Short mmCIF file of C-alpha atoms and ligand atoms in Angstrom, two decimals:
data_model
loop_
_atom_site.label_atom_id
_atom_site.label_comp_id
_atom_site.label_asym_id
_atom_site.label_seq_id
_atom_site.Cartn_x
_atom_site.Cartn_y
_atom_site.Cartn_z
CA LYS C 1 256.57 85.59 -124.80
CA PRO C 2 253.11 84.00 -124.38
CA LYS C 3 250.12 86.32 -125.02
CA SER C 4 247.95 87.32 -122.09
CA GLN C 5 244.39 85.97 -121.99
CA LEU C 6 242.70 89.09 -123.38
CA LYS C 7 239.14 88.09 -122.47
CA GLU C 8 239.85 87.85 -118.75
CA ASN C 9 242.28 90.76 -118.77
CA LEU C 10 239.87 93.40 -117.51
CA GLY C 11 238.66 91.34 -114.56
CA ASN C 12 242.18 90.33 -113.62
CA LYS C 13 243.35 93.92 -113.67
CA GLU C 14 240.56 94.93 -111.28
CA TRP C 15 241.49 91.99 -109.06
CA CYS C 16 245.13 93.19 -109.03
CA TYR C 17 244.14 96.67 -107.89
CA GLU C 18 241.94 95.17 -105.18
CA LEU C 19 244.88 93.08 -103.95
CA LEU C 20 247.15 96.14 -104.09
CA ASN C 21 244.76 97.97 -101.76
CA LYS C 22 244.67 95.00 -99.39
CA THR C 23 248.37 94.14 -99.27
CA SER C 24 250.18 97.46 -99.30
CA ARG C 25 250.37 99.36 -96.09
CA SER C 26 251.14 102.60 -97.85
CA PHE C 27 251.85 102.22 -101.56
CA ALA C 28 248.28 101.70 -102.87
CA PHE C 29 247.42 105.36 -102.49
CA VAL C 30 250.45 106.78 -104.33
CA ILE C 31 250.35 104.12 -107.08
CA ASN C 32 246.66 104.87 -107.80
CA GLU C 33 247.50 108.53 -108.50
CA LEU C 34 250.17 107.74 -111.15
CA GLU C 35 249.71 108.48 -114.89
CA PRO C 36 248.05 105.65 -116.86
CA SER C 37 251.29 104.98 -118.80
CA LEU C 38 253.03 104.04 -115.53
CA LYS C 39 250.33 102.91 -113.14
CA ASP C 40 249.73 99.31 -114.25
CA ALA C 41 253.45 98.55 -114.54
CA ILE C 42 254.14 99.78 -111.01
CA CYS C 43 251.02 98.07 -109.58
CA ILE C 44 252.18 94.76 -111.09
CA PHE C 45 255.80 95.38 -110.02
CA TYR C 46 254.51 95.86 -106.46
CA LEU C 47 252.35 92.69 -106.49
CA VAL C 48 255.13 90.57 -108.01
CA LEU C 49 257.57 91.66 -105.30
CA ARG C 50 254.93 91.33 -102.57
CA GLY C 51 254.39 87.76 -103.84
CA LEU C 52 258.12 87.06 -103.68
CA ASP C 53 258.34 88.61 -100.20
CA THR C 54 255.43 86.39 -99.09
CA ILE C 55 257.59 83.37 -99.91
CA GLU C 56 260.69 84.85 -98.25
CA ASP C 57 258.76 85.79 -95.08
CA ASP C 58 256.87 82.51 -94.51
CA THR C 59 258.64 81.07 -91.48
CA THR C 60 256.41 77.96 -91.44
CA VAL C 61 257.97 76.50 -94.62
CA GLU C 62 261.23 74.55 -94.49
CA LEU C 63 264.24 76.07 -96.23
CA ASN C 64 264.76 73.11 -98.58
CA THR C 65 261.17 73.47 -99.78
CA LYS C 66 261.34 77.25 -100.01
CA LEU C 67 264.60 77.81 -101.91
CA PRO C 68 263.59 76.18 -105.23
CA VAL C 69 260.22 78.02 -105.12
CA LEU C 70 262.01 81.30 -104.55
CA THR C 71 264.56 80.86 -107.32
CA SER C 72 262.03 79.70 -109.95
CA PHE C 73 259.50 82.45 -109.10
CA SER C 74 260.71 84.91 -111.74
CA GLU C 75 260.31 82.27 -114.49
CA GLY C 76 256.68 81.92 -113.41
CA LEU C 77 256.08 85.42 -114.73
CA TYR C 78 256.29 84.02 -118.28
CA GLN C 79 254.14 80.93 -117.54
CA PRO C 80 250.39 81.63 -117.91
CA GLY C 81 248.58 79.92 -115.03
CA TYR C 82 251.58 80.07 -112.65
CA LYS C 83 250.58 80.07 -108.96
CA VAL C 84 252.06 79.03 -105.62
CA PHE C 85 250.33 77.08 -102.82
CA GLY C 86 251.24 76.80 -99.17
CA TYR C 87 252.66 80.26 -98.55
CA GLY C 88 251.42 83.39 -96.78
CA MET C 89 251.24 84.33 -93.12
CA ASN C 90 247.89 86.15 -93.56
CA ASN C 91 244.84 85.82 -95.80
CA ASP C 92 245.72 88.61 -98.22
CA GLU C 93 249.21 87.18 -98.85
CA LYS C 94 247.77 83.65 -99.28
CA ASN C 95 245.17 85.03 -101.70
CA LEU C 96 247.88 86.83 -103.69
CA VAL C 97 250.18 83.85 -104.28
CA GLN C 98 247.39 81.28 -104.70
CA ASN C 99 245.84 83.41 -107.45
CA PHE C 100 249.15 84.64 -108.85
CA ASP C 101 248.04 83.59 -112.36
CA LYS C 102 245.92 86.75 -112.37
CA VAL C 103 249.03 88.88 -111.75
CA VAL C 104 250.92 86.92 -114.45
CA ASP C 105 248.11 87.57 -116.92
CA VAL C 106 248.23 91.34 -116.41
CA PHE C 107 252.07 91.24 -116.36
CA LEU C 108 252.08 89.61 -119.81
CA GLY C 109 249.89 92.42 -121.13
CA LEU C 110 252.45 95.12 -120.16
CA GLY C 111 254.90 96.50 -122.72
CA ASP C 112 258.00 94.33 -123.30
CA GLY C 113 260.25 97.05 -121.84
CA TYR C 114 258.38 96.92 -118.52
CA CYS C 115 258.29 93.08 -118.52
CA THR C 116 262.06 92.85 -118.97
CA ILE C 117 262.77 95.26 -116.09
CA ILE C 118 260.31 93.56 -113.69
CA HIS C 119 261.53 90.07 -114.57
CA ASP C 120 265.22 91.02 -114.17
CA ILE C 121 264.71 92.70 -110.78
CA THR C 122 262.54 89.82 -109.51
CA ARG C 123 265.19 87.27 -110.47
CA ARG C 124 267.98 89.23 -108.79
CA MET C 125 265.92 89.86 -105.63
CA ALA C 126 265.01 86.17 -105.33
CA ASN C 127 268.65 85.12 -105.62
CA GLY C 128 269.60 87.66 -102.95
CA MET C 129 266.81 86.53 -100.63
CA SER C 130 267.90 82.89 -100.92
CA GLU C 131 271.49 83.92 -100.18
CA PHE C 132 270.38 85.62 -96.94
CA LEU C 133 267.99 82.83 -95.92
CA GLN C 134 271.19 80.77 -95.59
CA LYS C 135 273.30 83.28 -93.68
CA SER C 136 272.77 86.17 -91.31
CA VAL C 137 273.60 89.85 -91.63
CA VAL C 138 276.94 90.31 -89.90
CA THR C 139 278.96 93.20 -91.34
CA LEU C 140 277.84 96.64 -92.48
CA PRO C 141 278.61 95.79 -96.15
CA GLU C 142 276.36 92.72 -95.67
CA TRP C 143 273.60 94.96 -94.25
CA ASP C 144 273.85 97.16 -97.34
CA LEU C 145 273.83 94.05 -99.55
CA TYR C 146 270.69 92.57 -97.96
CA CYS C 147 268.96 95.96 -98.22
CA HIS C 148 270.15 96.22 -101.84
CA TYR C 149 268.50 92.89 -102.66
CA VAL C 150 265.13 93.64 -101.06
CA ALA C 151 264.81 97.41 -101.60
CA GLY C 152 267.73 98.89 -103.54
CA LEU C 153 266.82 96.70 -106.51
CA VAL C 154 263.24 98.00 -106.26
CA GLY C 155 264.61 101.54 -106.56
CA ILE C 156 266.78 100.58 -109.53
CA GLY C 157 263.82 98.92 -111.27
CA LEU C 158 261.50 101.86 -110.54
CA SER C 159 264.03 104.33 -112.00
CA LYS C 160 264.26 102.25 -115.18
CA ILE C 161 260.43 102.16 -115.36
CA PHE C 162 260.26 105.97 -114.89
CA HIS C 163 262.73 106.39 -117.79
CA ALA C 164 260.97 103.80 -119.99
CA SER C 165 257.65 105.64 -119.51
CA GLY C 166 259.15 108.77 -121.06
CA LEU C 167 257.97 110.79 -118.04
CA GLU C 168 261.46 111.12 -116.54
CA SER C 169 264.88 111.82 -118.05
CA GLU C 170 267.64 109.59 -119.36
CA TRP C 171 269.51 110.08 -116.04
CA PHE C 172 267.17 107.62 -114.27
CA ALA C 173 268.00 104.76 -116.66
CA THR C 174 271.53 104.47 -115.25
CA ALA C 175 271.30 106.08 -111.76
CA ASP C 176 271.76 102.71 -110.04
CA ASP C 177 273.69 103.96 -106.99
CA GLU C 178 271.25 106.80 -106.25
CA SER C 179 268.23 104.54 -106.84
CA ASN C 180 269.77 101.90 -104.58
CA GLN C 181 270.20 104.44 -101.78
CA MET C 182 266.56 105.55 -102.14
CA GLY C 183 265.65 101.93 -101.36
CA LEU C 184 268.27 101.55 -98.60
CA PHE C 185 266.88 104.58 -96.78
CA LEU C 186 263.40 102.98 -96.68
CA GLN C 187 264.59 99.46 -95.90
CA LYS C 188 267.00 100.41 -93.12
CA THR C 189 264.23 102.49 -91.51
CA ASN C 190 261.87 99.50 -91.76
CA ILE C 191 264.47 97.13 -90.22
CA ILE C 192 265.26 99.55 -87.38
CA ARG C 193 261.57 100.15 -86.58
CA ASP C 194 260.64 96.43 -86.82
CA TYR C 195 263.20 95.29 -84.19
CA LEU C 196 260.55 93.71 -81.94
CA GLU C 197 258.27 92.29 -84.66
CA ASP C 198 261.23 90.65 -86.44
CA ILE C 199 263.01 89.28 -83.36
CA ASN C 200 259.71 87.79 -82.08
CA GLU C 201 259.50 85.93 -85.44
CA ASN C 202 263.10 84.74 -84.94
CA ARG C 203 264.33 86.96 -87.74
CA ILE C 204 267.28 89.28 -87.19
CA PHE C 205 268.11 92.02 -89.69
CA TRP C 206 270.13 94.27 -87.38
CA PRO C 207 273.80 93.83 -88.42
CA ARG C 208 275.69 91.79 -85.81
CA ASP C 209 278.93 93.78 -86.06
CA VAL C 210 277.00 96.82 -84.83
CA TRP C 211 274.83 95.32 -82.07
CA ALA C 212 277.72 93.15 -80.78
CA ARG C 213 279.47 96.38 -79.80
CA TYR C 214 276.58 97.08 -77.38
CA THR C 215 275.40 93.65 -76.13
CA LEU C 216 276.13 89.91 -76.16
CA HIS C 217 272.58 88.97 -77.24
CA LEU C 218 270.31 91.16 -79.36
CA GLU C 219 267.24 89.96 -77.37
CA ASN C 220 268.72 91.60 -74.26
CA PHE C 221 267.52 94.96 -75.55
CA LYS C 222 263.92 93.89 -74.83
CA ASP C 223 264.80 94.04 -71.12
CA ILE C 224 264.66 97.55 -69.65
CA LYS C 225 267.86 96.92 -67.68
CA TYR C 226 269.72 97.12 -71.02
CA GLN C 227 268.07 100.43 -71.93
CA ILE C 228 271.31 102.41 -72.24
CA PRO C 229 273.18 100.08 -74.66
CA ALA C 230 269.89 99.50 -76.53
CA LEU C 231 269.46 103.21 -77.18
CA HIS C 232 273.12 103.61 -78.15
CA CYS C 233 272.77 100.79 -80.68
CA LEU C 234 269.49 102.16 -82.01
CA ASN C 235 270.99 105.62 -82.47
CA ASP C 236 274.04 104.09 -84.17
CA LEU C 237 271.86 102.37 -86.81
CA ILE C 238 269.69 105.48 -87.28
CA THR C 239 272.89 107.45 -87.92
CA ASN C 240 273.87 104.89 -90.56
CA ALA C 241 270.45 105.18 -92.23
CA LEU C 242 270.73 108.99 -92.25
CA SER C 243 273.85 108.69 -94.43
CA HIS C 244 271.52 108.04 -97.42
CA ALA C 245 269.37 111.14 -96.96
CA LEU C 246 271.42 113.60 -99.03
CA ILE C 247 271.57 111.28 -102.05
CA ALA C 248 267.83 110.67 -101.69
CA LEU C 249 267.18 114.43 -101.78
CA ASP C 250 269.42 114.81 -104.84
CA TYR C 251 267.57 111.95 -106.59
CA MET C 252 264.18 113.51 -105.91
CA SER C 253 265.32 116.96 -107.06
CA ARG C 254 265.78 115.51 -110.57
CA LEU C 255 262.18 114.29 -110.89
CA LYS C 256 259.73 116.23 -113.10
CA ASN C 257 256.36 114.44 -113.07
CA PRO C 258 254.25 115.61 -110.07
CA GLN C 259 252.70 112.17 -109.47
CA VAL C 260 256.10 110.47 -109.65
CA ILE C 261 257.36 113.05 -107.13
CA ASN C 262 254.50 112.14 -104.77
CA PHE C 263 255.13 108.42 -105.27
CA CYS C 264 258.83 108.80 -104.39
CA ALA C 265 258.71 111.58 -101.81
CA ILE C 266 255.87 110.43 -99.54
CA PRO C 267 257.66 107.20 -98.49
CA GLN C 268 261.00 109.03 -98.10
CA VAL C 269 259.47 111.72 -95.86
CA MET C 270 257.62 109.05 -93.89
CA ALA C 271 261.00 107.31 -93.45
CA ILE C 272 262.82 110.32 -92.01
CA GLY C 273 259.74 111.00 -89.87
CA THR C 274 259.90 107.41 -88.61
CA LEU C 275 263.63 107.73 -87.87
CA ASN C 276 262.83 110.88 -85.88
CA ALA C 277 260.08 109.05 -83.96
CA CYS C 278 262.44 106.12 -83.23
CA TYR C 279 265.54 108.18 -82.37
CA ASN C 280 266.60 107.62 -78.75
CA ASN C 281 263.15 106.09 -78.08
CA TYR C 282 263.10 102.93 -75.95
CA ASN C 283 259.55 102.12 -77.17
CA VAL C 284 261.19 100.61 -80.31
CA PHE C 285 262.18 97.68 -78.05
CA THR C 286 258.80 97.19 -76.39
CA GLY C 287 256.23 97.89 -79.13
CA VAL C 288 255.60 99.53 -82.48
CA VAL C 289 256.72 103.11 -83.06
CA LYS C 290 254.70 104.54 -85.90
CA ILE C 291 253.82 107.92 -87.31
CA ARG C 292 250.26 108.73 -86.26
CA LYS C 293 247.45 108.61 -88.85
CA GLY C 294 246.87 112.34 -88.47
CA GLN C 295 250.52 113.22 -88.97
CA ARG C 296 250.69 110.95 -92.02
CA ALA C 297 247.69 112.77 -93.52
CA LEU C 298 249.38 116.14 -92.95
CA ILE C 299 252.56 114.90 -94.68
CA VAL C 300 250.66 113.48 -97.67
CA ASN C 301 248.67 116.72 -98.02
CA ALA C 302 251.73 118.94 -97.85
CA ILE C 303 253.64 116.92 -100.46
CA GLN C 304 250.59 116.68 -102.76
CA SER C 305 250.07 120.43 -102.76
CA LYS C 306 253.67 121.69 -102.57
CA GLY C 307 255.73 118.79 -103.99
CA LEU C 308 259.49 119.08 -103.59
CA THR C 309 259.25 122.31 -101.58
CA ALA C 310 257.29 120.47 -98.89
CA THR C 311 259.68 117.51 -99.13
CA TYR C 312 262.67 119.75 -98.34
CA GLU C 313 260.74 121.53 -95.56
CA LEU C 314 259.75 118.24 -93.92
CA PHE C 315 263.27 116.77 -94.19
CA PHE C 316 264.48 119.96 -92.49
CA LYS C 317 261.82 119.75 -89.78
CA PHE C 318 262.53 116.09 -88.91
CA ALA C 319 266.32 116.55 -89.07
CA ASN C 320 266.03 119.60 -86.83
CA GLU C 321 263.82 117.77 -84.29
CA MET C 322 266.23 114.85 -84.23
CA ARG C 323 269.27 117.12 -83.75
CA HIS C 324 267.70 118.62 -80.64
CA LYS C 325 267.29 115.11 -79.16
CA VAL C 326 270.92 113.97 -79.60
CA PRO C 327 272.30 113.19 -76.11
CA THR C 328 275.81 114.59 -75.68
CA ASN C 329 277.03 111.27 -74.24
CA ASP C 330 275.72 109.12 -77.12
CA PRO C 331 278.66 107.28 -78.79
CA SER C 332 277.42 108.24 -82.30
CA ALA C 333 276.48 111.82 -81.38
CA LYS C 334 279.17 113.54 -83.46
CA LYS C 335 278.39 111.59 -86.63
CA THR C 336 274.63 111.92 -86.08
CA ILE C 337 274.89 115.70 -85.77
CA GLN C 338 277.14 115.87 -88.86
CA HIS C 339 274.54 114.06 -90.97
CA LEU C 340 271.66 116.12 -89.56
CA GLU C 341 273.46 119.44 -90.07
CA SER C 342 274.27 118.61 -93.69
CA ILE C 343 270.60 117.72 -94.31
CA GLU C 344 269.47 120.98 -92.69
CA LYS C 345 272.00 123.01 -94.72
CA LEU C 346 270.83 121.49 -98.03
CA CYS C 347 267.17 122.11 -97.20
C1 PS7 D 401 257.32 98.23 -106.56
C2 PS7 D 401 256.42 100.22 -105.27
C3 PS7 D 401 261.25 105.32 -105.44
C4 PS7 D 401 263.61 105.12 -106.41
C5 PS7 D 401 256.87 94.29 -101.63
C6 PS7 D 401 259.71 101.51 -102.83
C7 PS7 D 401 259.16 93.96 -98.24
C8 PS7 D 401 260.55 98.95 -97.48
O1 PS7 D 401 257.74 93.47 -94.86
O2 PS7 D 401 255.57 96.37 -96.66
O3 PS7 D 401 255.89 94.76 -93.75
O4 PS7 D 401 258.25 95.03 -93.00
O5 PS7 D 401 256.26 98.05 -94.92
C9 PS7 D 401 257.33 98.32 -104.05
C10 PS7 D 401 263.02 103.83 -104.43
C11 PS7 D 401 259.28 94.73 -102.01
C12 PS7 D 401 261.46 100.18 -101.69
C13 PS7 D 401 260.69 95.68 -99.18
C14 PS7 D 401 257.84 96.95 -103.85
C15 PS7 D 401 262.16 103.25 -103.39
C16 PS7 D 401 259.70 93.39 -101.51
C17 PS7 D 401 260.51 99.55 -100.77
C18 PS7 D 401 257.69 96.62 -102.39
C19 PS7 D 401 262.18 101.72 -103.48
C20 PS7 D 401 260.69 93.44 -100.33
C21 PS7 D 401 257.79 97.69 -98.29
C22 PS7 D 401 261.20 98.54 -99.85
O6 PS7 D 401 257.78 97.67 -96.85
O7 PS7 D 401 257.60 95.90 -95.23
C23 PS7 D 401 257.05 98.89 -105.24
C24 PS7 D 401 262.62 104.71 -105.38
C25 PS7 D 401 258.00 95.18 -102.02
C26 PS7 D 401 261.12 101.10 -102.61
C27 PS7 D 401 260.21 94.41 -99.23
C28 PS7 D 401 260.08 96.76 -98.42
C29 PS7 D 401 259.05 97.52 -98.94
C30 PS7 D 401 260.32 98.09 -98.67
P1 PS7 D 401 257.33 94.74 -94.16
P2 PS7 D 401 256.68 97.01 -95.91
MN1 MN D 402 260.82 89.94 -96.36
MN1 MN D 403 257.82 91.49 -95.53
MN1 MN D 404 266.41 106.48 -123.28
MN1 MN D 405 259.76 94.91 -91.72
MN1 MN D 406 255.84 92.94 -91.71
#
């Protein structure tokens, strides 16, 4: 592997952390708190995948132009000077991919174990993204597969990094199914919440086999006269996402390092909080449903001071709140309550 340019290494690393702060909506904070042995690897992992996602997401570039860029991206990690022009829907994303040589330089300075994991996951994610740029998400297995490519693989790579750092046990090196479900829980929540943003960009990630049971056209849900089927469909997908919660709790219960616990648990608790905020809420179809800044701060504080105990308490709280909102006539009600009761029992 080519050596990193040592002289510029310090400046490039600072640049990477600046870009992390600008491009991540929520990960910058938890990554900054990680142990030094882990922090740079996960910062670079984030920026590499954010770079790849910038290419996937750019709806202004033609597919024939985009696909070769996407599938050669992971090889760029081993080419000093590698950068990509013409992509990015905002200035931070443009900045990231146009100056990607700075990320490559810091990447090449990581331990070989970390490089191999990051390169492998990037290659597999890019192949999955190009598969789904050429087809839509129809069945539930396809929904799980798309979410595996863009988030489950992140979980699998992170678990291997945790193990390689020596901070977490051997279990994490091979816990691919559990790691995948950690990612699926976040990604499905993101896809459910981003209904309006995605459909307005002509991108559909809601699985057709599910929404077709409630409407002929997914865009119909934007119209208040379709409120009832829209809410039934929304609650159906939230119920599906909840099926990953128990595995996610089991995964987190095996973690030892307090900063790794924060890094994993804060996004998971934010996810179940977001599902609770979205559940049976028609605002998902007319705007953005988000956890308020103040509530986010309370969650982060609780997890930082009480770790897994707070994680279990907050999962209980959000599951309990959701259970009290389940309408008796909702088609998924029985399944929803089953999932929520098993979460509450475990917590
Ligand atoms: C390497 C920390 C902890 C075992 C850029 C963290 C976009 C939800 O596009 O930016 O604005 O709607 O809000 C993160 C499992 C991946 C999955 C995926 C890499 C958890 C490229 C996060 C993040 C595994 C594809 C961010 C999956 O959402 O989305 C690192 C364990 C990137 C994790 C994308 C989404 C992440 C996401 P947007 P966001
Ligand atoms: Mn994307
Ligand atoms: Mn994106
Ligand atoms: Mn080992
Ligand atoms: Mn999204
Ligand atoms: Mn977005």
